[in-house]
Short mmCIF file of C-alpha atoms in Angstrom, two decimals:
data_model
loop_
_atom_site.label_atom_id
_atom_site.label_comp_id
_atom_site.label_asym_id
_atom_site.label_seq_id
_atom_site.Cartn_x
_atom_site.Cartn_y
_atom_site.Cartn_z
CA UNK A 1 6.29 20.08 8.41
CA UNK A 2 6.29 23.89 8.37
CA UNK A 3 4.45 25.21 11.39
CA UNK A 4 4.15 28.69 9.93
CA UNK A 5 3.74 29.15 6.24
CA UNK A 6 2.52 31.85 3.88
CA UNK A 7 1.08 29.65 1.18
CA UNK A 8 -1.57 26.96 1.29
CA UNK A 9 0.04 23.54 1.31
CA UNK A 10 -1.65 21.13 -1.12
CA UNK A 11 -1.31 17.35 -1.09
CA UNK A 12 -2.56 15.60 -4.24
CA UNK A 13 -2.83 11.83 -3.99
CA UNK A 14 -3.46 9.39 -6.83
CA UNK A 15 -4.79 5.82 -6.61
CA UNK A 16 -4.88 4.52 -10.19
CA UNK A 17 -6.69 1.26 -10.86
CA UNK A 18 -7.64 -0.33 -14.15
CA UNK A 19 -11.22 0.88 -14.17
CA UNK A 20 -11.18 3.89 -11.87
CA UNK A 21 -8.69 6.56 -10.70
CA UNK A 22 -9.19 8.19 -7.37
CA UNK A 23 -7.76 11.70 -6.70
CA UNK A 24 -7.76 12.68 -3.04
CA UNK A 25 -6.65 16.17 -2.17
CA UNK A 26 -5.95 17.97 1.15
CA UNK A 27 -5.48 21.72 1.45
CA UNK A 28 -3.77 23.05 4.59
CA UNK A 29 -4.30 26.81 4.87
CA UNK A 30 -1.99 29.28 6.54
CA UNK A 31 -4.73 30.15 9.12
CA UNK A 32 -4.78 26.54 10.34
CA UNK A 33 -7.94 25.41 8.55
CA UNK A 34 -8.07 22.63 6.05
CA UNK A 35 -10.21 21.32 3.22
CA UNK A 36 -10.31 17.94 1.49
CA UNK A 37 -11.68 16.74 -1.80
CA UNK A 38 -12.06 13.44 -3.58
CA UNK A 39 -13.07 12.67 -7.16
CA UNK A 40 -13.32 9.31 -8.95
CA UNK A 41 -12.55 9.21 -12.69
CA UNK A 42 -12.80 6.59 -15.39
CA UNK A 43 -9.11 5.66 -15.77
CA UNK A 44 -9.33 6.08 -19.57
CA UNK A 45 -10.22 9.79 -19.13
CA UNK A 46 -6.57 10.82 -18.77
CA UNK A 47 -7.17 14.41 -19.91
CA UNK A 48 -9.82 14.92 -17.21
CA UNK A 49 -7.49 13.41 -14.58
CA UNK A 50 -4.59 15.69 -15.49
CA UNK A 51 -6.87 18.72 -15.58
CA UNK A 52 -8.24 17.95 -12.11
CA UNK A 53 -4.70 17.48 -10.71
CA UNK A 54 -3.51 20.68 -12.40
CA UNK A 55 -6.44 22.62 -10.96
CA UNK A 56 -5.15 22.08 -7.44
CA UNK A 57 -1.45 22.29 -8.32
CA UNK A 58 -2.06 25.79 -9.78
CA UNK A 59 -3.58 26.97 -6.53
CA UNK A 60 -0.24 27.13 -4.65
CA UNK A 61 3.49 26.86 -5.35
CA UNK A 62 3.66 24.52 -2.32
CA UNK A 63 2.07 21.35 -3.55
CA UNK A 64 3.10 17.69 -3.55
CA UNK A 65 1.81 14.91 -5.82
CA UNK A 66 1.94 11.34 -4.51
CA UNK A 67 0.90 8.10 -6.14
CA UNK A 68 0.34 4.52 -4.93
CA UNK A 69 2.68 2.14 -6.77
CA UNK A 70 0.41 0.00 -8.91
CA UNK A 71 3.14 -1.63 -11.03
CA UNK A 72 3.19 -5.40 -11.39
CA UNK A 73 6.77 -5.51 -10.09
CA UNK A 74 6.29 -4.06 -6.62
CA UNK A 75 6.83 -6.36 -3.65
CA UNK A 76 8.63 -6.90 -0.34
CA UNK A 77 11.24 -9.30 1.04
CA UNK A 78 12.21 -10.21 4.49
CA UNK A 79 15.80 -8.93 4.44
CA UNK A 80 17.75 -5.93 3.31
CA UNK A 81 20.47 -8.00 1.67
CA UNK A 82 18.97 -8.94 -1.70
CA UNK A 83 19.88 -6.40 -4.33
CA UNK A 84 19.29 -6.45 -8.14
CA UNK A 85 20.44 -3.78 -10.42
CA UNK A 86 17.09 -3.43 -12.15
CA UNK A 87 15.11 -2.82 -8.93
CA UNK A 88 14.97 -0.05 -6.40
CA UNK A 89 14.97 -1.38 -2.80
CA UNK A 90 14.06 0.58 0.33
CA UNK A 91 15.11 -0.95 3.62
CA UNK A 92 13.08 -0.43 6.81
CA UNK A 93 14.41 -0.18 10.43
CA UNK A 94 12.80 -3.54 11.13
CA UNK A 95 15.15 -5.23 8.65
CA UNK A 96 12.78 -5.96 5.73
CA UNK A 97 12.59 -4.07 2.48
CA UNK A 98 10.16 -3.22 -0.21
CA UNK A 99 10.99 -2.75 -3.87
CA UNK A 100 9.81 -1.99 -7.42
CA UNK A 101 11.50 -2.06 -10.80
CA UNK A 102 13.33 0.98 -12.05
CA UNK A 103 11.77 0.58 -15.45
CA UNK A 104 8.25 0.66 -13.93
CA UNK A 105 9.20 3.80 -11.98
CA UNK A 106 10.29 5.50 -15.14
CA UNK A 107 7.16 4.37 -16.95
CA UNK A 108 5.04 5.83 -14.15
CA UNK A 109 6.94 9.09 -14.29
CA UNK A 110 6.48 9.27 -18.01
CA UNK A 111 2.76 8.60 -17.69
CA UNK A 112 2.34 11.61 -15.34
CA UNK A 113 4.95 13.87 -16.84
CA UNK A 114 2.39 16.53 -17.54
CA UNK A 115 1.75 17.09 -13.81
CA UNK A 116 4.88 15.57 -12.26
CA UNK A 117 5.24 13.13 -9.37
CA UNK A 118 6.97 13.81 -6.07
CA UNK A 119 6.52 10.49 -4.30
CA UNK A 120 5.68 6.88 -5.06
CA UNK A 121 4.52 4.90 -2.08
CA UNK A 122 4.34 1.14 -1.76
CA UNK A 123 1.23 -0.63 -0.52
CA UNK A 124 3.45 -2.71 1.75
CA UNK A 125 4.56 0.30 3.74
CA UNK A 126 0.98 1.68 3.89
CA UNK A 127 -0.19 -1.77 5.14
CA UNK A 128 2.49 -2.10 7.79
CA UNK A 129 1.89 1.47 9.01
CA UNK A 130 -1.89 1.05 9.06
CA UNK A 131 -1.48 -2.04 11.35
CA UNK A 132 1.52 -0.78 13.28
CA UNK A 133 -0.27 -1.50 16.51
CA UNK A 134 -0.55 -5.15 15.51
CA UNK A 135 2.53 -6.27 13.66
CA UNK A 136 4.70 -6.22 16.77
CA UNK A 137 2.54 -9.04 18.22
CA UNK A 138 2.29 -12.71 17.53
CA UNK A 139 2.32 -14.07 13.97
CA UNK A 140 -0.63 -12.81 11.88
CA UNK A 141 -1.42 -12.16 8.27
CA UNK A 142 -2.19 -8.65 6.98
CA UNK A 143 -4.02 -7.84 3.76
CA UNK A 144 -4.73 -4.56 1.95
CA UNK A 145 -7.63 -4.95 -0.41
CA UNK A 146 -7.63 -2.67 -3.48
CA UNK A 147 -9.68 -2.91 -6.62
CA UNK A 148 -6.89 -4.41 -8.82
CA UNK A 149 -4.91 -6.35 -6.28
CA UNK A 150 -4.24 -7.61 -2.76
CA UNK A 151 -1.17 -6.73 -0.84
CA UNK A 152 -0.50 -9.61 1.55
CA UNK A 153 2.15 -9.96 4.30
CA UNK A 154 2.82 -12.13 7.31
CA UNK A 155 4.53 -10.52 10.30
CA UNK A 156 5.66 -11.76 13.73
CA UNK A 157 7.21 -9.45 16.30
CA UNK A 158 7.61 -6.77 13.55
CA UNK A 159 9.61 -9.13 11.38
CA UNK A 160 8.35 -9.85 7.87
CA UNK A 161 8.19 -13.55 7.02
CA UNK A 162 6.24 -13.56 3.80
CA UNK A 163 4.90 -11.08 1.27
CA UNK A 164 2.91 -11.28 -1.95
CA UNK A 165 1.36 -8.94 -4.43
CA UNK A 166 -1.79 -10.75 -5.67
CA UNK A 167 -3.13 -9.57 -9.02
CA UNK A 168 -6.95 -9.73 -9.26
CA UNK A 169 -6.61 -10.14 -13.04
CA UNK A 170 -4.32 -13.16 -12.74
CA UNK A 171 -6.27 -16.14 -11.42
CA UNK A 172 -3.16 -18.21 -11.28
CA UNK A 173 -1.17 -15.52 -9.58
CA UNK A 174 2.47 -16.62 -9.43
CA UNK A 175 4.19 -16.10 -6.09
CA UNK A 176 7.81 -15.27 -6.39
CA UNK A 177 9.96 -17.82 -4.47
CA UNK A 178 12.22 -14.90 -3.49
CA UNK A 179 9.39 -13.69 -1.29
CA UNK A 180 9.80 -16.83 0.93
CA UNK A 181 12.98 -16.00 2.74
CA UNK A 182 14.29 -16.59 6.22
CA UNK A 183 14.87 -13.65 8.54
CA UNK A 184 18.59 -13.14 8.44
CA UNK A 185 20.17 -12.44 11.85
CA UNK A 186 23.15 -10.71 10.26
CA UNK A 187 23.50 -7.00 10.91
CA UNK A 188 21.70 -5.24 8.07
CA UNK A 189 22.69 -2.07 6.25
CA UNK A 190 19.56 0.08 6.78
CA UNK A 191 18.86 2.74 4.17
CA UNK A 192 15.68 3.97 5.77
CA UNK A 193 12.91 5.54 3.74
CA UNK A 194 9.22 5.52 3.15
CA UNK A 195 9.09 6.47 -0.50
CA UNK A 196 10.96 7.01 -3.69
CA UNK A 197 11.52 10.67 -4.61
CA UNK A 198 11.19 10.98 -8.39
CA UNK A 199 12.48 14.52 -8.78
CA UNK A 200 16.00 13.25 -9.53
CA UNK A 201 14.99 10.86 -12.29
CA UNK A 202 15.26 11.85 -15.91
CA UNK A 203 12.85 9.82 -17.95
CA UNK A 204 15.07 10.17 -20.98
CA UNK A 205 18.00 8.62 -19.26
CA UNK A 206 19.09 5.06 -20.01
CA UNK A 207 17.96 2.78 -17.13
CA UNK A 208 21.54 1.59 -16.50
CA UNK A 209 22.71 5.12 -15.72
CA UNK A 210 20.10 5.82 -12.99
CA UNK A 211 21.53 7.58 -9.95
CA UNK A 212 20.32 6.85 -6.47
CA UNK A 213 16.98 8.44 -5.66
CA UNK A 214 17.33 11.66 -3.63
CA UNK A 215 15.68 12.97 -0.55
CA UNK A 216 14.97 9.66 1.09
CA UNK A 217 13.50 10.22 4.54
CA UNK A 218 13.90 8.07 7.70
CA UNK A 219 11.12 5.65 8.51
CA UNK A 220 11.54 6.47 12.14
CA UNK A 221 9.24 9.44 11.45
CA UNK A 222 6.39 6.97 11.55
CA UNK A 223 6.76 6.94 15.31
CA UNK A 224 5.42 10.52 15.28
CA UNK A 225 2.24 9.58 13.51
CA UNK A 226 -0.97 9.35 15.54
CA UNK A 227 -1.84 5.90 16.91
CA UNK A 228 -5.32 4.63 16.13
CA UNK A 229 -7.53 5.38 19.12
CA UNK A 230 -8.35 2.53 21.43
CA UNK A 231 -12.03 3.09 20.68
CA UNK A 232 -11.48 2.15 17.03
CA UNK A 233 -8.61 -0.25 17.58
CA UNK A 234 -11.11 -3.01 17.85
CA UNK A 235 -11.59 -3.78 14.17
CA UNK A 236 -14.82 -2.86 12.45
CA UNK A 237 -16.44 -6.02 11.36
CA UNK A 238 -18.17 -5.99 7.97
CA UNK A 239 -21.94 -5.88 8.40
CA UNK A 240 -23.99 -8.84 7.31
CA UNK A 241 -25.63 -8.48 3.89
CA UNK A 242 -29.27 -9.52 3.61
CA UNK A 243 -29.67 -12.70 1.60
CA UNK A 244 -31.75 -10.90 -1.08
CA UNK A 245 -28.99 -8.36 -1.57
CA UNK A 246 -26.54 -11.13 -2.20
CA UNK A 247 -28.82 -12.68 -4.81
CA UNK A 248 -28.97 -9.30 -6.55
CA UNK A 249 -25.21 -8.86 -6.40
CA UNK A 250 -23.72 -12.12 -7.67
CA UNK A 251 -20.88 -10.27 -9.26
CA UNK A 252 -19.79 -8.93 -5.88
CA UNK A 253 -19.96 -12.42 -4.43
CA UNK A 254 -17.77 -13.71 -7.26
CA UNK A 255 -15.18 -10.99 -6.71
CA UNK A 256 -14.84 -11.77 -3.00
CA UNK A 257 -14.58 -15.47 -3.74
CA UNK A 258 -11.78 -14.75 -6.21
CA UNK A 259 -10.04 -12.72 -3.44
CA UNK A 260 -10.48 -15.69 -1.08
CA UNK A 261 -8.94 -18.04 -3.66
CA UNK A 262 -5.87 -15.81 -4.10
CA UNK A 263 -5.40 -15.55 -0.33
CA UNK A 264 -5.78 -19.37 0.03
CA UNK A 265 -3.18 -19.99 -2.63
CA UNK A 266 -0.74 -17.59 -0.99
CA UNK A 267 -1.14 -19.22 2.39
CA UNK A 268 -0.62 -22.62 0.85
CA UNK A 269 2.68 -21.41 -0.61
CA UNK A 270 3.65 -20.16 2.79
CA UNK A 271 2.88 -23.46 4.45
CA UNK A 272 4.63 -25.51 1.81
CA UNK A 273 7.94 -23.73 2.38
CA UNK A 274 9.93 -25.85 4.81
CA UNK A 275 11.44 -22.79 6.37
CA UNK A 276 8.15 -22.18 8.16
CA UNK A 277 7.32 -25.68 9.37
CA UNK A 278 6.58 -24.56 12.89
CA UNK A 279 4.58 -21.45 11.96
CA UNK A 280 0.81 -21.44 11.86
CA UNK A 281 -1.44 -18.49 11.02
CA UNK A 282 -4.54 -18.05 13.21
CA UNK A 283 -5.35 -14.39 12.64
CA UNK A 284 -5.77 -12.14 9.63
CA UNK A 285 -6.24 -8.39 9.65
CA UNK A 286 -7.82 -6.86 6.59
CA UNK A 287 -7.48 -3.25 5.47
CA UNK A 288 -10.56 -2.75 3.34
CA UNK A 289 -10.32 0.18 0.99
CA UNK A 290 -13.06 -1.00 -1.45
CA UNK A 291 -16.03 -2.13 0.70
CA UNK A 292 -15.93 -5.89 0.70
CA UNK A 293 -19.01 -7.99 1.52
CA UNK A 294 -19.27 -10.20 4.62
CA UNK A 295 -18.71 -13.25 2.32
CA UNK A 296 -14.97 -12.87 2.26
CA UNK A 297 -14.89 -12.91 6.02
CA UNK A 298 -17.09 -16.04 6.03
CA UNK A 299 -14.88 -17.81 3.44
CA UNK A 300 -11.76 -17.17 5.52
CA UNK A 301 -13.35 -18.17 8.77
CA UNK A 302 -15.18 -21.23 7.59
CA UNK A 303 -12.72 -22.58 4.98
CA UNK A 304 -9.40 -21.63 6.55
CA UNK A 305 -10.44 -21.45 10.22
CA UNK A 306 -8.98 -17.97 10.66
CA UNK A 307 -9.88 -15.20 13.14
CA UNK A 308 -10.72 -12.31 10.80
CA UNK A 309 -10.76 -8.67 11.72
CA UNK A 310 -11.52 -5.88 9.21
CA UNK A 311 -10.64 -2.19 9.37
CA UNK A 312 -12.05 0.28 6.86
CA UNK A 313 -9.28 2.16 5.09
CA UNK A 314 -9.42 5.50 3.30
CA UNK A 315 -6.54 4.78 1.00
CA UNK A 316 -6.29 8.35 -0.30
CA UNK A 317 -6.03 9.68 3.26
CA UNK A 318 -3.39 7.11 4.19
CA UNK A 319 -1.33 8.11 1.14
CA UNK A 320 -1.59 11.71 2.12
CA UNK A 321 -0.49 11.01 5.63
CA UNK A 322 2.69 9.27 4.35
CA UNK A 323 3.47 12.36 2.23
CA UNK A 324 3.16 14.57 5.28
CA UNK A 325 5.53 12.33 7.28
CA UNK A 326 7.97 12.34 4.46
CA UNK A 327 8.10 16.15 4.49
CA UNK A 328 8.52 16.59 8.20
#
């Protein structure tokens, strides 16, 4: 990151869901001060979204636009060995990788061609970074809850054992068998990065002629990011809802029960794989970016006998922090 700069640095971050699109912006001024803004748009109002993004992009020639990958193809696997031509894989120093399809990346770039995209970030890297103080410990499950989907992973001693992208629209969410892979002890070829830089992609090019994505940064830069303070390291438990509020909000209850069902199915798949016979999950850490009710916690505790801890997550802020790390 530039310590001295003449222009305001602007970070524009997009979280696009089916119903709503959140735009989170941070402005870092040359005098050391900063401002942040957040607006929520109906996702169908594309002209308004582009206009809002362009409003900030026009303020300074030093601006960066990041988006959370919301494509159906994104995922993570426990090794760095699996490679398919139609997918872009990014390997982490811990020996697991996250991926998305090249076609979906091109579609995403085309959708935002009016404003341009600098970075696409995976929910899996956001989730692992958000709980970096936990994943190096004993086996536990980690879940990022967004409006449209749940990003679920199981780590032990910083090694990824299982990962799933659970679509809230798909009640029979299919878990890819490729996600159930043993940790390979072979030496892995690490091509470290935290994002895909889209500047080098031409949306008109044929997918088969895509070059490697440029300007991939080293994930070791995460070590420089601030640790969560010990005061807030103890997870914020979701407050109890009064019973009358629950009666008034049956739709919210149904949404959290659906989330519980998806998690339960994912864990069942994990347990049914014979590679993990000796593994048992006792703890789950939830990154809550939407404001879940206490019912989800109750479901997981009472039906699955899990110890449940919840941290509130400002997803736009976390996306912005990754962009800053990428540019250091």
